Short mmCIF file of C-alpha atoms and ligand atoms in Angstrom, two decimals:
data_model
loop_
_atom_site.label_atom_id
_atom_site.label_comp_id
_atom_site.label_asym_id
_atom_site.label_seq_id
_atom_site.Cartn_x
_atom_site.Cartn_y
_atom_site.Cartn_z
CA MET A 7 -113.78 107.47 -142.30
CA GLY A 8 -114.54 109.31 -139.07
CA GLU A 9 -117.77 110.22 -137.39
CA ASN A 10 -120.11 112.90 -138.70
CA PRO A 11 -119.13 116.03 -136.69
CA PHE A 12 -122.45 117.88 -137.07
CA THR A 13 -125.16 118.05 -134.39
CA PRO A 14 -128.59 118.35 -136.04
CA SER A 15 -130.39 117.74 -132.77
CA PHE A 16 -131.65 119.97 -130.00
CA GLY A 17 -129.61 121.73 -127.36
CA GLU A 18 -126.42 119.93 -128.24
CA VAL A 19 -123.41 122.25 -128.12
CA PRO A 20 -121.95 122.20 -131.64
CA LEU A 21 -118.21 121.93 -132.24
CA HIS A 22 -118.22 125.49 -133.60
CA LEU A 23 -120.77 128.01 -132.40
CA ALA A 24 -121.33 130.36 -135.32
CA GLY A 25 -121.64 134.05 -134.60
CA ARG A 26 -121.45 133.91 -130.81
CA ALA A 27 -117.84 134.90 -130.19
CA GLU A 28 -118.60 138.40 -128.95
CA THR A 29 -121.40 137.23 -126.65
CA ILE A 30 -119.19 134.50 -125.22
CA ARG A 31 -116.36 136.98 -124.66
CA LEU A 32 -118.64 139.29 -122.68
CA PHE A 33 -119.91 136.47 -120.49
CA GLN A 34 -116.44 135.13 -119.91
CA ARG A 35 -115.45 138.58 -118.74
CA ALA A 36 -118.47 138.78 -116.45
CA PHE A 37 -117.67 135.38 -114.87
CA ASP A 38 -114.05 136.39 -114.35
CA SER A 39 -114.74 139.87 -113.02
CA GLY A 40 -114.66 140.78 -109.35
CA ASN A 41 -117.52 143.21 -109.96
CA ARG A 42 -121.08 142.51 -110.82
CA ARG A 43 -121.53 142.91 -114.56
CA PRO A 44 -124.91 143.14 -116.37
CA GLU A 45 -124.45 139.84 -118.24
CA LEU A 46 -124.99 138.02 -114.95
CA THR A 47 -128.73 138.58 -115.33
CA THR A 48 -129.57 137.79 -118.94
CA ILE A 49 -132.64 136.68 -120.86
CA PHE A 50 -132.13 135.20 -124.30
CA SER A 51 -135.00 135.11 -126.74
CA GLY A 52 -135.29 133.58 -130.17
CA ALA A 53 -137.47 131.45 -132.40
CA ARG A 54 -137.22 127.66 -132.40
CA GLY A 55 -133.81 126.38 -133.45
CA THR A 56 -131.96 129.68 -133.08
CA GLY A 57 -129.54 128.13 -130.61
CA LYS A 58 -130.75 129.30 -127.20
CA THR A 59 -130.22 126.03 -125.38
CA ALA A 60 -126.85 125.35 -127.00
CA LEU A 61 -125.56 128.83 -126.16
CA MET A 62 -126.68 128.61 -122.54
CA ALA A 63 -125.11 125.16 -122.17
CA TYR A 64 -121.86 126.56 -123.51
CA LEU A 65 -121.99 129.53 -121.16
CA ALA A 66 -122.72 127.25 -118.21
CA ASP A 67 -119.52 125.35 -119.03
CA CYS A 68 -117.60 128.65 -119.21
CA ALA A 69 -118.93 129.54 -115.77
CA ASP A 70 -117.93 126.15 -114.35
CA ARG A 71 -114.42 126.59 -115.68
CA SER A 72 -114.21 130.06 -114.13
CA GLY A 73 -114.94 128.75 -110.67
CA TRP A 74 -118.72 129.18 -110.59
CA ILE A 75 -121.20 126.38 -110.15
CA ALA A 76 -123.82 126.32 -112.88
CA VAL A 77 -127.08 124.43 -112.52
CA ARG A 78 -129.34 123.97 -115.54
CA THR A 79 -133.06 123.42 -115.47
CA THR A 80 -136.20 123.86 -117.54
CA ALA A 81 -139.16 125.95 -116.44
CA LEU A 82 -141.46 123.14 -115.33
CA PRO A 83 -143.13 122.34 -112.00
CA GLY A 84 -140.41 121.17 -109.62
CA MET A 85 -137.75 123.44 -111.10
CA MET A 86 -136.88 125.02 -107.74
CA GLU A 87 -136.29 121.67 -106.12
CA ASP A 88 -134.30 120.65 -109.15
CA ILE A 89 -132.03 123.69 -108.80
CA GLU A 90 -131.51 122.97 -105.11
CA ILE A 91 -130.76 119.28 -105.57
CA GLN A 92 -128.37 119.87 -108.45
CA LEU A 93 -126.55 122.55 -106.51
CA ARG A 94 -126.23 120.32 -103.46
CA ARG A 95 -124.73 117.62 -105.65
CA LYS A 96 -122.44 119.74 -107.77
CA ALA A 97 -121.18 121.73 -104.78
CA ALA A 98 -120.91 118.76 -102.40
CA HIS A 99 -117.13 119.10 -102.18
CA LEU A 100 -117.50 122.68 -100.96
CA LEU A 101 -120.45 122.26 -98.65
CA GLY A 102 -120.10 121.28 -95.00
CA ASP A 103 -121.88 118.27 -93.59
CA GLN A 104 -124.70 120.31 -92.07
CA ALA A 105 -126.00 120.98 -95.55
CA LYS A 106 -126.31 117.28 -96.28
CA VAL A 107 -127.78 116.05 -93.00
CA SER A 108 -131.37 116.92 -92.22
CA ILE A 109 -132.17 118.22 -88.76
CA GLY A 110 -134.29 115.26 -87.79
CA SER A 111 -131.47 112.78 -88.28
CA ILE A 112 -129.03 114.33 -85.83
CA GLY A 113 -128.54 112.02 -82.87
CA ILE A 114 -130.29 113.92 -80.11
CA PRO A 115 -132.43 112.24 -77.42
CA ASP A 116 -135.79 111.17 -78.79
CA LEU A 117 -138.02 113.68 -77.07
CA LEU A 118 -135.98 116.60 -78.23
CA SER A 119 -135.65 115.29 -81.73
CA VAL A 120 -139.43 115.14 -82.10
CA GLU A 121 -139.59 118.81 -81.18
CA VAL A 122 -136.89 119.68 -83.64
CA ARG A 123 -138.64 117.81 -86.40
CA GLN A 124 -141.91 119.57 -85.77
CA THR A 125 -140.37 123.00 -85.98
CA ALA A 126 -138.12 122.17 -88.91
CA PRO A 127 -140.53 122.92 -91.77
CA ALA A 128 -141.25 126.46 -90.62
CA SER A 129 -137.59 127.34 -90.23
CA SER A 130 -136.53 126.23 -93.67
CA ASN A 131 -137.73 127.10 -97.14
CA TRP A 132 -136.16 127.17 -100.59
CA ARG A 133 -134.72 130.60 -100.10
CA SER A 134 -133.17 129.84 -96.73
CA ARG A 135 -131.71 126.54 -97.88
CA MET A 136 -130.22 128.23 -100.94
CA GLU A 137 -128.86 131.01 -98.73
CA ASP A 138 -127.21 128.47 -96.45
CA MET A 139 -125.43 126.98 -99.42
CA LEU A 140 -124.52 130.37 -100.88
CA ASP A 141 -123.07 131.35 -97.49
CA GLN A 142 -120.87 128.30 -97.44
CA LEU A 143 -119.82 128.75 -101.05
CA SER A 144 -118.90 132.37 -100.47
CA ALA A 145 -116.02 131.18 -98.26
CA SER A 146 -114.29 130.01 -101.45
CA ASP A 147 -115.69 132.92 -103.51
CA THR A 148 -117.73 130.42 -105.51
CA GLY A 149 -120.75 131.88 -107.28
CA VAL A 150 -123.87 130.08 -108.47
CA VAL A 151 -125.34 130.39 -111.96
CA MET A 152 -128.95 129.34 -112.37
CA VAL A 153 -129.76 128.51 -115.98
CA VAL A 154 -133.45 128.28 -116.83
CA ASP A 155 -134.53 127.16 -120.29
CA GLU A 156 -137.94 127.42 -121.98
CA VAL A 157 -139.13 130.22 -119.70
CA ASP A 158 -142.82 130.01 -118.98
CA PRO A 159 -144.45 133.16 -117.62
CA SER A 160 -147.48 131.24 -116.34
CA LEU A 161 -145.42 129.00 -114.06
CA ASP A 162 -145.44 130.19 -110.43
CA GLU A 163 -142.07 128.68 -109.71
CA MET A 164 -140.56 130.61 -112.60
CA VAL A 165 -141.70 133.90 -111.10
CA GLN A 166 -140.70 132.82 -107.58
CA THR A 167 -137.23 131.81 -108.68
CA ALA A 168 -136.69 135.17 -110.34
CA ALA A 169 -138.07 137.04 -107.32
CA VAL A 170 -135.81 135.21 -104.85
CA TYR A 171 -132.88 135.70 -107.20
CA GLN A 172 -133.50 139.42 -107.06
CA GLN A 173 -133.24 139.21 -103.26
CA PHE A 174 -129.93 137.37 -103.56
CA VAL A 175 -128.63 140.18 -105.76
CA VAL A 176 -129.84 142.86 -103.34
CA ASP A 177 -128.04 140.96 -100.57
CA LYS A 178 -124.87 141.14 -102.68
CA ARG A 179 -124.53 137.42 -103.12
CA LYS A 180 -122.48 135.98 -105.96
CA VAL A 181 -125.28 134.70 -108.17
CA ALA A 182 -126.24 134.80 -111.83
CA LEU A 183 -129.44 133.98 -113.69
CA LEU A 184 -129.49 133.06 -117.37
CA MET A 185 -132.85 132.40 -118.95
CA ALA A 186 -134.03 131.63 -122.46
CA GLY A 187 -137.34 131.27 -124.19
CA LEU A 188 -139.45 131.98 -127.22
CA PRO A 189 -139.90 135.73 -127.73
CA HIS A 190 -143.55 135.83 -126.64
CA ASN A 191 -142.85 133.92 -123.43
CA VAL A 192 -139.95 136.20 -122.62
CA SER A 193 -141.94 139.35 -123.26
CA SER A 194 -144.82 138.23 -121.10
CA LEU A 195 -142.51 137.15 -118.28
CA ILE A 196 -140.87 140.54 -118.08
CA THR A 197 -144.20 142.31 -117.90
CA ASN A 198 -145.08 140.34 -114.76
CA LYS A 199 -145.21 142.88 -111.93
CA THR A 200 -143.61 140.64 -109.31
CA VAL A 201 -140.43 140.45 -111.33
CA SER A 202 -140.44 143.84 -112.99
CA PHE A 203 -136.70 144.12 -112.34
CA LEU A 204 -136.30 141.72 -115.28
CA ARG A 205 -137.24 144.56 -117.60
CA ARG A 206 -133.88 146.06 -116.76
CA ALA A 207 -132.06 142.76 -117.22
CA ASN A 208 -129.67 142.21 -120.10
CA GLN A 209 -131.76 141.00 -123.04
CA ILE A 210 -130.22 139.25 -126.01
CA HIS A 211 -132.27 138.42 -129.06
CA LEU A 212 -130.84 135.62 -131.14
CA GLY A 213 -131.58 136.56 -134.75
CA PRO A 214 -130.09 135.32 -138.03
CA ILE A 215 -126.31 134.82 -138.08
CA ASP A 216 -124.13 136.45 -140.77
CA ASP A 217 -123.38 134.30 -143.82
CA PHE A 218 -119.68 134.78 -143.26
CA GLU A 219 -119.95 133.26 -139.79
CA ILE A 220 -122.13 130.44 -141.10
CA GLU A 221 -119.58 129.56 -143.80
CA ARG A 222 -116.75 129.61 -141.32
CA ALA A 223 -118.50 127.34 -138.81
CA LEU A 224 -119.52 125.01 -141.62
CA SER A 225 -116.03 124.63 -143.07
CA ARG A 226 -114.36 124.34 -139.67
CA THR A 227 -116.77 121.62 -138.58
CA MET A 228 -116.17 119.80 -141.90
CA ALA A 229 -112.45 120.05 -141.25
CA ASP A 230 -112.96 118.47 -137.84
CA GLY A 231 -114.63 115.60 -139.67
CA HIS A 232 -111.62 115.44 -142.04
CA ARG A 233 -113.45 116.86 -145.05
CA SER A 234 -112.89 120.03 -147.01
CA VAL A 235 -115.44 122.04 -148.95
CA ASP A 236 -115.75 123.48 -152.41
CA PRO A 237 -116.10 127.27 -151.82
CA ARG A 238 -118.97 127.50 -154.32
CA GLY A 239 -120.81 124.78 -152.42
CA LEU A 240 -120.22 126.70 -149.24
CA SER A 241 -121.88 129.80 -150.57
CA VAL A 242 -124.85 127.83 -151.93
CA ALA A 243 -125.16 126.31 -148.46
CA ALA A 244 -125.00 129.68 -146.71
CA ASP A 245 -127.82 130.98 -148.93
CA ALA A 246 -130.02 128.05 -147.99
CA ILE A 247 -129.12 128.22 -144.31
CA ALA A 248 -130.07 131.90 -144.14
CA GLY A 249 -128.43 132.43 -140.78
CA PHE A 250 -130.41 129.72 -139.00
CA PRO A 251 -128.28 127.50 -136.69
CA TYR A 252 -130.44 124.41 -136.83
CA MET A 253 -130.43 124.51 -140.65
CA LEU A 254 -126.63 124.85 -140.54
CA GLN A 255 -126.40 121.59 -138.63
CA LEU A 256 -128.86 119.83 -140.95
CA VAL A 257 -127.14 120.95 -144.15
CA GLY A 258 -123.69 120.21 -142.74
CA TYR A 259 -124.75 116.80 -141.51
CA HIS A 260 -126.27 115.68 -144.80
CA ALA A 261 -123.49 117.20 -146.92
CA TRP A 262 -120.97 115.27 -144.86
CA GLU A 263 -122.99 112.08 -145.37
CA GLU A 264 -123.38 112.72 -149.11
CA ALA A 265 -119.67 113.11 -149.76
CA SER A 266 -117.85 110.02 -150.95
CA GLY A 267 -114.36 111.53 -151.03
CA GLU A 268 -112.58 114.11 -148.95
CA VAL A 269 -114.08 117.13 -150.67
CA VAL A 270 -117.73 118.09 -150.37
CA GLY A 271 -118.70 119.50 -153.75
CA ILE A 272 -121.51 121.72 -154.89
CA GLU A 273 -123.76 118.78 -155.75
CA GLY A 274 -123.31 117.27 -152.33
CA PHE A 275 -124.48 120.53 -150.83
CA GLN A 276 -127.43 120.79 -153.21
CA ASN A 277 -128.66 117.33 -152.25
CA ALA A 278 -128.10 118.09 -148.59
CA ILE A 279 -130.13 121.30 -148.85
CA GLU A 280 -133.06 119.44 -150.33
CA ILE A 281 -133.10 116.82 -147.58
CA SER A 282 -132.63 119.49 -144.93
CA ARG A 283 -135.57 121.57 -146.16
CA ARG A 284 -137.86 118.57 -145.77
CA GLU A 285 -136.61 118.00 -142.26
CA MET A 286 -137.03 121.67 -141.38
CA ASN A 287 -140.63 121.43 -142.56
CA SER A 288 -141.50 118.52 -140.37
CA ARG A 289 -139.42 119.42 -137.31
CA VAL A 290 -139.58 123.20 -137.06
CA PHE A 291 -142.21 124.72 -139.33
CA ALA A 292 -145.02 122.28 -138.57
CA ALA A 293 -144.46 122.84 -134.82
CA THR A 294 -144.37 126.61 -135.26
CA LEU A 295 -147.55 126.60 -137.34
CA ALA A 296 -149.33 124.45 -134.77
CA GLU A 297 -148.63 127.07 -132.10
CA LEU A 298 -150.35 129.82 -134.09
CA SER A 299 -154.03 130.76 -133.92
CA ALA A 300 -156.36 130.82 -136.93
CA SER A 301 -156.17 134.63 -137.06
CA ASP A 302 -152.37 134.56 -136.88
CA VAL A 303 -152.44 132.35 -139.94
CA LEU A 304 -154.85 134.68 -141.77
CA PHE A 305 -152.42 137.53 -141.14
CA LEU A 306 -149.55 135.51 -142.59
CA ARG A 307 -151.60 134.56 -145.63
CA ALA A 308 -152.27 138.21 -146.30
CA MET A 309 -148.50 138.76 -146.25
CA LEU A 310 -147.89 136.03 -148.84
CA VAL A 311 -149.44 138.20 -151.56
CA ASP A 312 -146.27 140.30 -151.53
CA GLU A 313 -143.10 139.13 -153.19
CA GLY A 314 -140.91 140.31 -150.33
CA ASP A 315 -141.70 142.30 -147.21
CA SER A 316 -145.21 143.55 -146.51
CA ALA A 317 -146.53 146.99 -145.68
CA ILE A 318 -148.87 146.86 -142.69
CA ALA A 319 -151.27 149.19 -144.52
CA ASP A 320 -151.64 146.59 -147.30
CA VAL A 321 -152.21 143.76 -144.84
CA CYS A 322 -154.88 145.90 -143.19
CA GLU A 323 -156.66 146.43 -146.49
CA ARG A 324 -156.47 142.80 -147.59
CA LEU A 325 -157.89 141.51 -144.33
CA GLN A 326 -160.42 144.28 -143.88
CA TRP A 327 -159.50 144.34 -140.21
CA SER A 328 -159.31 147.39 -138.00
CA SER A 329 -155.85 148.83 -137.59
CA SER A 330 -155.86 147.93 -133.89
CA GLN A 331 -156.68 144.33 -134.70
CA VAL A 332 -153.87 144.22 -137.25
CA ALA A 333 -151.51 145.80 -134.71
CA GLN A 334 -152.46 143.14 -132.18
CA TYR A 335 -151.67 140.23 -134.51
CA ARG A 336 -148.54 141.90 -135.80
CA ARG A 337 -147.35 142.02 -132.17
CA ARG A 338 -148.30 138.38 -131.54
CA LEU A 339 -146.46 137.15 -134.63
CA MET A 340 -143.41 139.23 -133.80
CA ASP A 341 -143.42 137.81 -130.27
CA ALA A 342 -143.63 134.31 -131.70
CA GLY A 343 -140.49 135.02 -133.73
CA VAL A 344 -142.32 134.39 -137.01
CA ILE A 345 -142.17 137.92 -138.43
CA GLY A 346 -139.88 140.86 -137.77
CA ARG A 347 -139.96 144.62 -138.34
CA ARG A 348 -138.14 145.72 -141.48
CA ALA A 349 -138.86 149.46 -141.48
CA ARG A 350 -141.55 151.75 -140.19
CA GLY A 351 -144.85 150.01 -141.00
CA VAL A 352 -143.12 147.17 -142.84
CA VAL A 353 -142.74 143.56 -141.69
CA GLY A 354 -141.15 140.45 -143.18
CA PHE A 355 -140.82 136.76 -142.39
CA GLU A 356 -138.20 136.15 -139.74
CA LEU A 357 -137.87 132.36 -139.88
CA PRO A 358 -136.06 131.56 -143.11
CA PHE A 359 -138.22 129.66 -145.59
CA PHE A 360 -141.29 129.64 -143.39
CA ARG A 361 -142.90 131.70 -146.14
CA GLU A 362 -142.23 129.01 -148.76
CA TYR A 363 -143.48 126.39 -146.33
CA LEU A 364 -146.78 128.24 -145.83
CA GLN A 365 -147.21 128.73 -149.56
CA GLU A 366 -146.88 125.00 -150.12
CA ARG A 367 -149.21 124.17 -147.28
CA PHE A 368 -151.91 126.51 -148.59
CA GLU A 369 -151.55 125.14 -152.11
CA ASP A 370 -151.87 121.58 -150.83
CA GLU A 371 -155.00 122.51 -148.94
CA GLY A 372 -156.36 124.19 -152.09
CA LEU A 373 -156.61 127.58 -150.41
N1 ATP B 17 -124.32 129.27 -132.94
C1 ATP B 17 -124.51 128.06 -133.48
N2 ATP B 17 -123.75 127.63 -134.52
C2 ATP B 17 -123.94 126.43 -135.07
N3 ATP B 17 -124.87 125.55 -134.65
C3 ATP B 17 -125.65 125.90 -133.62
C4 ATP B 17 -125.51 127.16 -132.98
N4 ATP B 17 -126.43 127.25 -131.99
C5 ATP B 17 -127.09 126.09 -132.01
N5 ATP B 17 -126.66 125.27 -132.98
C6 ATP B 17 -127.23 123.95 -133.34
O1 ATP B 17 -128.57 124.23 -133.77
C7 ATP B 17 -129.50 123.27 -133.25
C8 ATP B 17 -130.59 123.96 -132.44
O2 ATP B 17 -130.03 124.58 -131.30
P1 ATP B 17 -130.82 124.71 -129.91
O3 ATP B 17 -131.47 123.43 -129.57
O4 ATP B 17 -129.90 125.31 -128.95
O5 ATP B 17 -131.97 125.78 -130.34
P2 ATP B 17 -133.09 126.40 -129.41
O6 ATP B 17 -133.15 127.84 -129.73
O7 ATP B 17 -132.88 126.01 -128.01
O8 ATP B 17 -134.41 125.70 -129.99
P3 ATP B 17 -135.82 125.40 -129.23
O9 ATP B 17 -136.54 126.71 -129.12
O10 ATP B 17 -136.53 124.47 -130.16
O11 ATP B 17 -135.49 124.80 -127.91
C9 ATP B 17 -128.66 122.28 -132.46
O12 ATP B 17 -128.46 121.20 -133.31
C10 ATP B 17 -127.35 122.98 -132.17
O13 ATP B 17 -126.29 122.06 -132.15
MG1 MG B 18 -134.02 124.95 -126.66
#
């Protein structure tokens, strides 16, 4: 028996990325093109577990294979230094010695070297050091892709990185910037005035993936693990997965573990779904709920009254809130990736089974 081929973790590139073929094709084309294509400045947004990190990691590998140098970081203090250090390392074979040796260490007579050292800080900053490297890399037509995960609009370095990147683009340097974050972080980053150019960047929202794609990724990954699937089990699984990548990995992982023979049957999938739902509750839903405010939760509770989607007018009446207050929380919850617009004045739950999770939680709390 081989190893379980599923990756129910975070950020790990799965063996088969469901539903991303078209996106990957466009990026591949952008990395291979001699012209600057819009994909080179992209912001991905999506709720927890929608596959932002995995997709960016995959695209970074595509870029590397197409002769770019991709550096991946997370929006945290120190991210600029991290980008610089990683680039210096990954591009070492293409960079001349002057990029590695600091000015103060060049063997010049002592007196002079003191002077050089004193003036060094003023003549070098992040932008200039990056430009030096980009200059050297341009000799071999090597571009640099900066990949920033978990974008945080309140982090100065995040805004600075984007602003300097814009300068690089204006200067016609071969650079790309891929960013990803939760919808509300992405939308507040792009409203920051310093980096208003990001509003015109390529934006990709990662929503639910088609069942057909889910089934295909599931059966292909099973096949990689030397197992085949009962087609009825596959469709039961797709229903439970509801287009959510993390759930696909959970269900696949447990179904693979459940199977005793070569074929994963319908029962194996049913057991796997049950285990996976519990894990979704503790790993995704509890974290999502903890990020919401008390009023956000009141809004969601008012939505639970409906069987399916909710009319905003009904939510308004149930809560006895003003329409502007309801509009404000509707926006917040949409930005958090919890609800989505279904039609004019109609919203529904966006995260699959978050609704059921909330119902259970409220029942447990006797609300
Ligand atoms: N397109 C996909 N097809 C199948 N599995 C995927 C796909 N994208 C991601 N996954 C799997 O789903 C899980 C979650 O992916 P990932 O960590 O990239 O999500 P995320 O959006 O970055 O989540 P978070 O917001 O919590 O960081 C991982 O186990 C990953 O292997
Ligand atoms: Mg992530």
